[in-house]
PDB file of C-alpha atoms and ligand atoms in Angstrom:
ATOM      1  CA  MET A  29     -17.479  12.670   4.621  1.00 91.00           C
ATOM      2  CA  ILE A  30     -13.691  11.812   3.533  1.00 94.00           C
ATOM      3  CA  VAL A  31     -12.041  11.519   0.217  1.00 96.00           C
ATOM      4  CA  PHE A  32      -9.756   8.872  -0.163  1.00 96.00           C
ATOM      5  CA  ALA A  33      -6.963   9.815  -2.384  1.00 96.00           C
ATOM      6  CA  THR A  34      -7.210   6.484  -4.809  1.00 91.00           C
ATOM      7  CA  ASN A  35      -9.164   5.098  -7.594  1.00 84.00           C
ATOM      8  CA  ASN A  36      -8.328   1.604  -6.744  1.00 87.00           C
ATOM      9  CA  ALA A  37     -11.260  -0.105  -6.221  1.00 87.00           C
ATOM     10  CA  HIS A  38      -9.915  -2.703  -3.972  1.00 79.00           C
ATOM     11  CA  LYS A  39      -8.621  -0.454  -1.524  1.00 83.00           C
ATOM     12  CA  LEU A  40     -11.721   1.745  -1.680  1.00 88.00           C
ATOM     13  CA  ASP A  41     -13.807  -1.465  -0.774  1.00 85.00           C
ATOM     14  CA  GLU A  42     -11.518  -2.318   2.028  1.00 79.00           C
ATOM     15  CA  VAL A  43     -11.839   1.589   3.739  1.00 83.00           C
ATOM     16  CA  ARG A  44     -15.905   1.351   3.161  1.00 86.00           C
ATOM     17  CA  GLN A  45     -16.110  -2.258   4.167  1.00 79.00           C
ATOM     18  CA  ILE A  46     -14.213  -1.321   7.656  1.00 77.00           C
ATOM     19  CA  LEU A  47     -15.951   2.155   8.093  1.00 78.00           C
ATOM     20  CA  GLY A  48     -19.286   0.581   7.868  1.00 78.00           C
ATOM     21  CA  ASN A  49     -22.092   3.152   7.518  1.00 80.00           C
ATOM     22  CA  SER A  50     -20.484   5.216   9.725  1.00 76.00           C
ATOM     23  CA  MET A  51     -18.872   7.760   7.067  1.00 87.00           C
ATOM     24  CA  GLU A  52     -19.200   8.381   3.458  1.00 92.00           C
ATOM     25  CA  VAL A  53     -15.997   7.593   1.431  1.00 93.00           C
ATOM     26  CA  LEU A  54     -15.501   9.562  -1.849  1.00 95.00           C
ATOM     27  CA  SER A  55     -12.706   8.513  -4.500  1.00 95.00           C
ATOM     28  CA  LEU A  56     -10.641  10.843  -6.741  1.00 96.00           C
ATOM     29  CA  LYS A  57     -12.937  10.124  -9.594  1.00 96.00           C
ATOM     30  CA  ASP A  58     -15.942  10.786  -7.345  1.00 95.00           C
ATOM     31  CA  ILE A  59     -14.672  14.413  -6.650  1.00 96.00           C
ATOM     32  CA  GLY A  60     -13.849  15.164 -10.144  1.00 96.00           C
ATOM     33  CA  CYS A  61      -9.767  14.618  -9.936  1.00 95.00           C
ATOM     34  CA  ASN A  62      -8.661  13.242 -12.708  1.00 93.00           C
ATOM     35  CA  VAL A  63      -5.061  14.006 -12.692  1.00 92.00           C
ATOM     36  CA  ASP A  64      -2.127  11.786 -11.748  1.00 90.00           C
ATOM     37  CA  ILE A  65      -1.192  13.214  -8.102  1.00 93.00           C
ATOM     38  CA  PRO A  66       2.535  13.754  -7.928  1.00 91.00           C
ATOM     39  CA  GLU A  67       4.385  11.250  -5.874  1.00 91.00           C
ATOM     40  CA  THR A  68       7.928  12.314  -6.128  1.00 93.00           C
ATOM     41  CA  ALA A  69       9.306  11.696  -2.340  1.00 95.00           C
ATOM     42  CA  ASP A  70      11.787   9.257  -1.478  1.00 95.00           C
ATOM     43  CA  THR A  71       9.512   7.798   1.478  1.00 97.00           C
ATOM     44  CA  PHE A  72       6.331   6.292   1.947  1.00 97.00           C
ATOM     45  CA  GLU A  73       5.347   8.864   4.349  1.00 98.00           C
ATOM     46  CA  GLY A  74       6.196  12.086   1.959  1.00 98.00           C
ATOM     47  CA  ASN A  75       4.351  10.432  -0.844  1.00 97.00           C
ATOM     48  CA  ALA A  76       1.114   9.794   1.286  1.00 97.00           C
ATOM     49  CA  TRP A  77       1.287  13.640   2.446  1.00 98.00           C
ATOM     50  CA  GLN A  78       1.920  14.888  -0.841  1.00 97.00           C
ATOM     51  CA  LYS A  79      -1.355  13.090  -2.159  1.00 97.00           C
ATOM     52  CA  ALA A  80      -3.338  13.969   0.905  1.00 97.00           C
ATOM     53  CA  ARG A  81      -2.436  17.701   0.615  1.00 97.00           C
ATOM     54  CA  TYR A  82      -2.815  17.786  -3.127  1.00 97.00           C
ATOM     55  CA  VAL A  83      -6.728  17.001  -2.524  1.00 97.00           C
ATOM     56  CA  LYS A  84      -7.036  19.542   0.584  1.00 97.00           C
ATOM     57  CA  GLU A  85      -5.158  22.290  -1.321  1.00 96.00           C
ATOM     58  CA  HIS A  86      -6.827  21.850  -4.536  1.00 96.00           C
ATOM     59  CA  PHE A  87     -10.387  20.362  -3.769  1.00 96.00           C
ATOM     60  CA  GLY A  88     -10.675  21.548  -0.351  1.00 97.00           C
ATOM     61  CA  TYR A  89     -11.955  18.040   0.971  1.00 96.00           C
ATOM     62  CA  ASP A  90     -10.636  16.185   4.432  1.00 96.00           C
ATOM     63  CA  CYS A  91      -8.578  13.588   2.889  1.00 96.00           C
ATOM     64  CA  MET A  92      -6.693  10.035   3.368  1.00 96.00           C
ATOM     65  CA  ALA A  93      -3.910   8.919   1.333  1.00 97.00           C
ATOM     66  CA  ASP A  94      -1.755   5.650   1.487  1.00 95.00           C
ATOM     67  CA  ASP A  95       1.589   4.920   0.048  1.00 96.00           C
ATOM     68  CA  SER A  96       2.682   1.131   0.247  1.00 96.00           C
ATOM     69  CA  GLY A  97       5.780  -1.156  -0.896  1.00 96.00           C
ATOM     70  CA  LEU A  98       8.249  -4.032  -0.166  1.00 98.00           C
ATOM     71  CA  GLU A  99      11.394  -3.633   1.251  1.00 98.00           C
ATOM     72  CA  VAL A 100      13.930  -6.443   1.165  1.00 98.00           C
ATOM     73  CA  ASP A 101      16.756  -6.256   3.916  1.00 98.00           C
ATOM     74  CA  ALA A 102      19.363  -7.771   1.811  1.00 98.00           C
ATOM     75  CA  LEU A 103      18.672  -5.616  -1.178  1.00 98.00           C
ATOM     76  CA  GLY A 104      19.412  -2.661   1.582  1.00 97.00           C
ATOM     77  CA  GLY A 105      15.398  -1.891   1.250  1.00 97.00           C
ATOM     78  CA  GLU A 106      14.721  -2.377  -2.473  1.00 97.00           C
ATOM     79  CA  PRO A 107      12.289  -1.811  -4.254  1.00 97.00           C
ATOM     80  CA  GLY A 108      10.899   0.586  -1.434  1.00 97.00           C
ATOM     81  CA  VAL A 109       9.145   3.449  -2.946  1.00 96.00           C
ATOM     82  CA  ARG A 110       9.884   1.875  -6.366  1.00 95.00           C
ATOM     83  CA  SER A 111       7.751  -1.048  -5.742  1.00 95.00           C
ATOM     84  CA  ALA A 112       5.366  -0.347  -8.541  1.00 92.00           C
ATOM     85  CA  ARG A 113       7.978   0.519 -11.356  1.00 91.00           C
ATOM     86  CA  TYR A 114      11.017  -1.918  -9.977  1.00 95.00           C
ATOM     87  CA  ALA A 115      11.670  -3.052 -13.322  1.00 94.00           C
ATOM     88  CA  ALA A 116      10.366  -0.588 -15.507  1.00 89.00           C
ATOM     89  CA  THR A 117      13.160   0.875 -18.158  1.00 80.00           C
ATOM     90  CA  ALA A 118      13.355   4.297 -19.374  1.00 73.00           C
ATOM     91  CA  ASP A 119      10.901   3.468 -22.463  1.00 74.00           C
ATOM     92  CA  GLY A 120       7.884   2.559 -20.164  1.00 69.00           C
ATOM     93  CA  GLN A 121       8.561  -1.253 -20.627  1.00 67.00           C
ATOM     94  CA  GLY A 122       8.610  -3.833 -17.761  1.00 62.00           C
ATOM     95  CA  HIS A 123       5.700  -1.813 -15.530  1.00 69.00           C
ATOM     96  CA  ASP A 124       4.163  -4.843 -14.466  1.00 90.00           C
ATOM     97  CA  SER A 125       4.006  -7.129 -11.319  1.00 93.00           C
ATOM     98  CA  GLU A 126       5.311  -9.974 -13.202  1.00 95.00           C
ATOM     99  CA  ALA A 127       8.194  -8.297 -14.520  1.00 95.00           C
ATOM    100  CA  ASN A 128       9.071  -6.763 -11.230  1.00 96.00           C
ATOM    101  CA  MET A 129       8.759 -10.260  -9.301  1.00 97.00           C
ATOM    102  CA  ASP A 130      11.334 -11.845 -12.144  1.00 96.00           C
ATOM    103  CA  LEU A 131      13.602  -8.811 -11.425  1.00 96.00           C
ATOM    104  CA  LEU A 132      13.525  -9.392  -7.646  1.00 98.00           C
ATOM    105  CA  LEU A 133      13.801 -13.248  -7.684  1.00 98.00           C
ATOM    106  CA  THR A 134      16.934 -12.699 -10.025  1.00 97.00           C
ATOM    107  CA  LYS A 135      18.569 -10.501  -7.769  1.00 97.00           C
ATOM    108  CA  MET A 136      17.763 -12.628  -4.552  1.00 97.00           C
ATOM    109  CA  GLN A 137      19.044 -15.829  -6.662  1.00 96.00           C
ATOM    110  CA  ASN A 138      22.224 -16.435  -4.233  1.00 93.00           C
ATOM    111  CA  ILE A 139      20.756 -14.888  -1.348  1.00 97.00           C
ATOM    112  CA  THR A 140      19.939 -16.639   1.721  1.00 98.00           C
ATOM    113  CA  ASP A 141      18.764 -13.692   3.824  1.00 98.00           C
ATOM    114  CA  ARG A 142      15.583 -13.475   2.599  1.00 98.00           C
ATOM    115  CA  ARG A 143      13.978 -11.165   5.443  1.00 98.00           C
ATOM    116  CA  ALA A 144      11.548  -8.518   3.858  1.00 98.00           C
ATOM    117  CA  ARG A 145       8.139  -6.417   4.725  1.00 98.00           C
ATOM    118  CA  PHE A 146       5.588  -4.783   3.230  1.00 98.00           C
ATOM    119  CA  ARG A 147       4.944  -1.173   4.863  1.00 98.00           C
ATOM    120  CA  THR A 148       2.025   1.243   4.066  1.00 97.00           C
ATOM    121  CA  ALA A 149       1.799   4.772   5.334  1.00 98.00           C
ATOM    122  CA  LEU A 150      -1.220   6.298   5.601  1.00 97.00           C
ATOM    123  CA  ALA A 151      -1.917  10.351   5.693  1.00 98.00           C
ATOM    124  CA  LEU A 152      -4.816  11.714   7.095  1.00 97.00           C
ATOM    125  CA  ILE A 153      -6.003  15.165   6.758  1.00 97.00           C
ATOM    126  CA  TYR A 154      -9.553  15.669   8.868  1.00 95.00           C
ATOM    127  CA  ASN A 155     -11.159  18.589  10.593  1.00 93.00           C
ATOM    128  CA  GLY A 156      -7.856  20.754  10.646  1.00 91.00           C
ATOM    129  CA  ASP A 157      -5.895  17.752  12.386  1.00 94.00           C
ATOM    130  CA  GLU A 158      -2.890  16.010  10.226  1.00 96.00           C
ATOM    131  CA  GLN A 159      -2.519  12.147  11.561  1.00 97.00           C
ATOM    132  CA  LEU A 160       0.079   9.662  10.125  1.00 98.00           C
ATOM    133  CA  PHE A 161      -0.612   5.877  10.533  1.00 98.00           C
ATOM    134  CA  ASN A 162       1.985   3.225   9.785  1.00 98.00           C
ATOM    135  CA  GLY A 163       1.218  -0.532   9.206  1.00 98.00           C
ATOM    136  CA  VAL A 164       3.919  -3.240   8.810  1.00 98.00           C
ATOM    137  CA  VAL A 165       3.910  -6.954   7.867  1.00 98.00           C
ATOM    138  CA  GLU A 166       7.207  -9.001   8.636  1.00 98.00           C
ATOM    139  CA  GLY A 167       7.928 -11.633   6.231  1.00 98.00           C
ATOM    140  CA  HIS A 168      10.281 -13.144   3.507  1.00 98.00           C
ATOM    141  CA  ILE A 169      10.897 -13.702  -0.203  1.00 98.00           C
ATOM    142  CA  LEU A 170      10.028 -17.063  -1.470  1.00 98.00           C
ATOM    143  CA  THR A 171      12.356 -18.743  -4.018  1.00 98.00           C
ATOM    144  CA  GLU A 172       9.261 -19.037  -6.459  1.00 97.00           C
ATOM    145  CA  ARG A 173       5.741 -17.701  -6.924  1.00 98.00           C
ATOM    146  CA  HIS A 174       2.951 -19.735  -4.688  1.00 98.00           C
ATOM    147  CA  GLY A 175      -0.893 -18.802  -5.369  1.00 97.00           C
ATOM    148  CA  MET A 176      -3.123 -16.812  -7.730  1.00 94.00           C
ATOM    149  CA  GLY A 177      -4.706 -14.459  -5.814  1.00 90.00           C
ATOM    150  CA  GLY A 178      -3.787 -10.820  -4.668  1.00 87.00           C
ATOM    151  CA  PHE A 179      -1.577  -8.565  -6.722  1.00 90.00           C
ATOM    152  CA  GLY A 180       2.020  -7.107  -6.985  1.00 93.00           C
ATOM    153  CA  TYR A 181       4.399  -9.087  -5.051  1.00 97.00           C
ATOM    154  CA  ASP A 182       1.893 -11.369  -3.373  1.00 96.00           C
ATOM    155  CA  PRO A 183       2.787 -14.747  -4.758  1.00 98.00           C
ATOM    156  CA  ILE A 184       6.375 -14.249  -3.744  1.00 98.00           C
ATOM    157  CA  PHE A 185       5.843 -12.939  -0.315  1.00 98.00           C
ATOM    158  CA  GLN A 186       4.967 -15.335   2.828  1.00 98.00           C
ATOM    159  CA  PRO A 187       4.089 -13.593   6.129  1.00 98.00           C
ATOM    160  CA  SER A 188       5.837 -14.675   9.465  1.00 98.00           C
ATOM    161  CA  GLY A 189       4.073 -17.093  11.189  1.00 98.00           C
ATOM    162  CA  TYR A 190       1.982 -18.630   7.877  1.00 98.00           C
ATOM    163  CA  ASP A 191       2.633 -21.283   5.456  1.00 98.00           C
ATOM    164  CA  LEU A 192       0.859 -19.538   2.727  1.00 98.00           C
ATOM    165  CA  SER A 193       1.976 -16.686   0.410  1.00 98.00           C
ATOM    166  CA  PHE A 194      -0.429 -13.600   0.449  1.00 97.00           C
ATOM    167  CA  ALA A 195      -1.326 -14.719  -2.982  1.00 97.00           C
ATOM    168  CA  GLU A 196      -2.641 -18.205  -1.233  1.00 98.00           C
ATOM    169  CA  MET A 197      -4.711 -16.442   1.399  1.00 96.00           C
ATOM    170  CA  THR A 198      -8.332 -15.060   1.134  1.00 93.00           C
ATOM    171  CA  ALA A 199      -8.671 -11.527   0.925  1.00 87.00           C
ATOM    172  CA  GLU A 200     -10.065 -11.529   4.162  1.00 88.00           C
ATOM    173  CA  GLN A 201      -7.116 -13.436   5.733  1.00 93.00           C
ATOM    174  CA  LYS A 202      -4.747 -11.203   4.267  1.00 92.00           C
ATOM    175  CA  ASN A 203      -6.523  -7.811   5.054  1.00 88.00           C
ATOM    176  CA  ALA A 204      -6.291  -9.134   8.782  1.00 92.00           C
ATOM    177  CA  ILE A 205      -2.535  -8.985   8.836  1.00 96.00           C
ATOM    178  CA  SER A 206      -1.599  -7.298   5.928  1.00 94.00           C
ATOM    179  CA  HIS A 207       0.757  -3.504   6.294  1.00 96.00           C
ATOM    180  CA  ARG A 208      -2.464  -1.959   4.534  1.00 92.00           C
ATOM    181  CA  GLY A 209      -5.085  -3.568   6.600  1.00 91.00           C
ATOM    182  CA  ARG A 210      -3.369  -2.531   9.825  1.00 95.00           C
ATOM    183  CA  ALA A 211      -2.703   0.824   8.651  1.00 95.00           C
ATOM    184  CA  ILE A 212      -6.736   1.464   8.075  1.00 91.00           C
ATOM    185  CA  GLN A 213      -7.465  -0.101  11.051  1.00 91.00           C
ATOM    186  CA  GLN A 214      -5.712   2.347  13.092  1.00 94.00           C
ATOM    187  CA  LEU A 215      -7.019   5.287  10.992  1.00 92.00           C
ATOM    188  CA  VAL A 216     -10.640   3.943  11.505  1.00 87.00           C
ATOM    189  CA  GLN A 217     -10.093   3.328  15.077  1.00 90.00           C
ATOM    190  CA  TYR A 218      -9.186   7.328  15.175  1.00 92.00           C
ATOM    191  CA  LEU A 219     -11.859   8.245  12.882  1.00 86.00           C
ATOM    192  CA  ASN A 220     -14.198   6.398  14.783  1.00 82.00           C
ATOM    193  CA  SER A 221     -13.398   8.181  18.128  1.00 86.00           C
ATOM    194  CA  ASN A 222     -12.771  11.734  16.712  1.00 83.00           C
ATOM    195  CA  LYS A 223     -16.061  11.638  14.367  1.00 71.00           C
TER     196      LYS A 223
HETATM  197  P1  IMP B 320       0.428   1.426  -3.646  1.00 89.12           P
HETATM  198  O1  IMP B 320       1.017   2.402  -3.141  1.00 89.12           O
HETATM  199  O2  IMP B 320      -0.152   0.533  -2.684  1.00 89.12           O
HETATM  200  O3  IMP B 320      -0.106   1.518  -4.921  1.00 89.12           O
HETATM  201  O4  IMP B 320       1.782   0.183  -3.720  1.00 89.12           O
HETATM  202  C1  IMP B 320       2.837   0.424  -4.563  1.00 89.12           C
HETATM  203  C2  IMP B 320       3.619  -0.887  -5.062  1.00 89.12           C
HETATM  204  O5  IMP B 320       3.917  -1.673  -3.970  1.00 89.12           O
HETATM  205  C3  IMP B 320       2.263  -1.954  -5.868  1.00 89.12           C
HETATM  206  O6  IMP B 320       2.214  -1.381  -7.369  1.00 89.12           O
HETATM  207  C4  IMP B 320       2.922  -3.529  -5.679  1.00 89.12           C
HETATM  208  O7  IMP B 320       3.962  -3.507  -6.476  1.00 89.12           O
HETATM  209  C5  IMP B 320       3.297  -3.085  -4.152  1.00 89.12           C
HETATM  210  N1  IMP B 320       2.337  -3.592  -2.963  1.00 89.12           N
HETATM  211  C6  IMP B 320       1.797  -2.683  -2.054  1.00 89.12           C
HETATM  212  N2  IMP B 320       1.117  -3.060  -1.310  1.00 89.12           N
HETATM  213  C7  IMP B 320       0.885  -4.703  -1.753  1.00 89.12           C
HETATM  214  C8  IMP B 320       0.637  -5.588  -1.412  1.00 89.12           C
HETATM  215  O8  IMP B 320      -0.041  -6.134  -0.234  1.00 89.12           O
HETATM  216  N3  IMP B 320       0.643  -7.136  -2.077  1.00 89.12           N
HETATM  217  C9  IMP B 320       1.361  -6.960  -3.023  1.00 89.12           C
HETATM  218  N4  IMP B 320       2.326  -5.856  -3.482  1.00 89.12           N
HETATM  219  C10 IMP B 320       2.011  -5.191  -2.974  1.00 89.12           C
END
């Protein structure tokens, strides 16, 4: 049994699907953790470890935790760890995907180098061992939204080698090549050979 430090149903499904019946995966809600676990580090790795260690220290369970975001080369790696709250203002407005995409598209208006990548750090504390898995998908930022699926920046991100944005792909297509999918596949491989 392992805790995934998230209440995101989509992420839970993804991990449960890949692990199959081989291991039970519990959410934060399942273990009675209803607080917003601090994510104050300035790297994806730092935030993933912060969440995994919080669960281990406060609840005693083995745990996995992820942190992801979008890095745009021409913007020096922005929005990075601030991906979820990129357009948020001090009064809490603009904390949503539409505002985040609008801000990014505006900043990219006159920029021709549109290279970007999604990155996931996935921290695992299991049987007294600590492991970190990294997943990356390279691509570029489109000039306008394409597609209705997915979440976050999916409509404006096109992975290298594909003619579709993430929002135009099926969940299966996206999971097979996405940053999170790749990190999760490595973690599941590790768990399956260390059960
Ligand atoms: P999280 O750490 O996975 O919750 O991701 C933080 C933020 O990065 C999200 O709120 C999104 O804005 C962005 N993000 C992460 N993964 C994806 C993705 O697969 N598609 C689009 N946006 C993503």
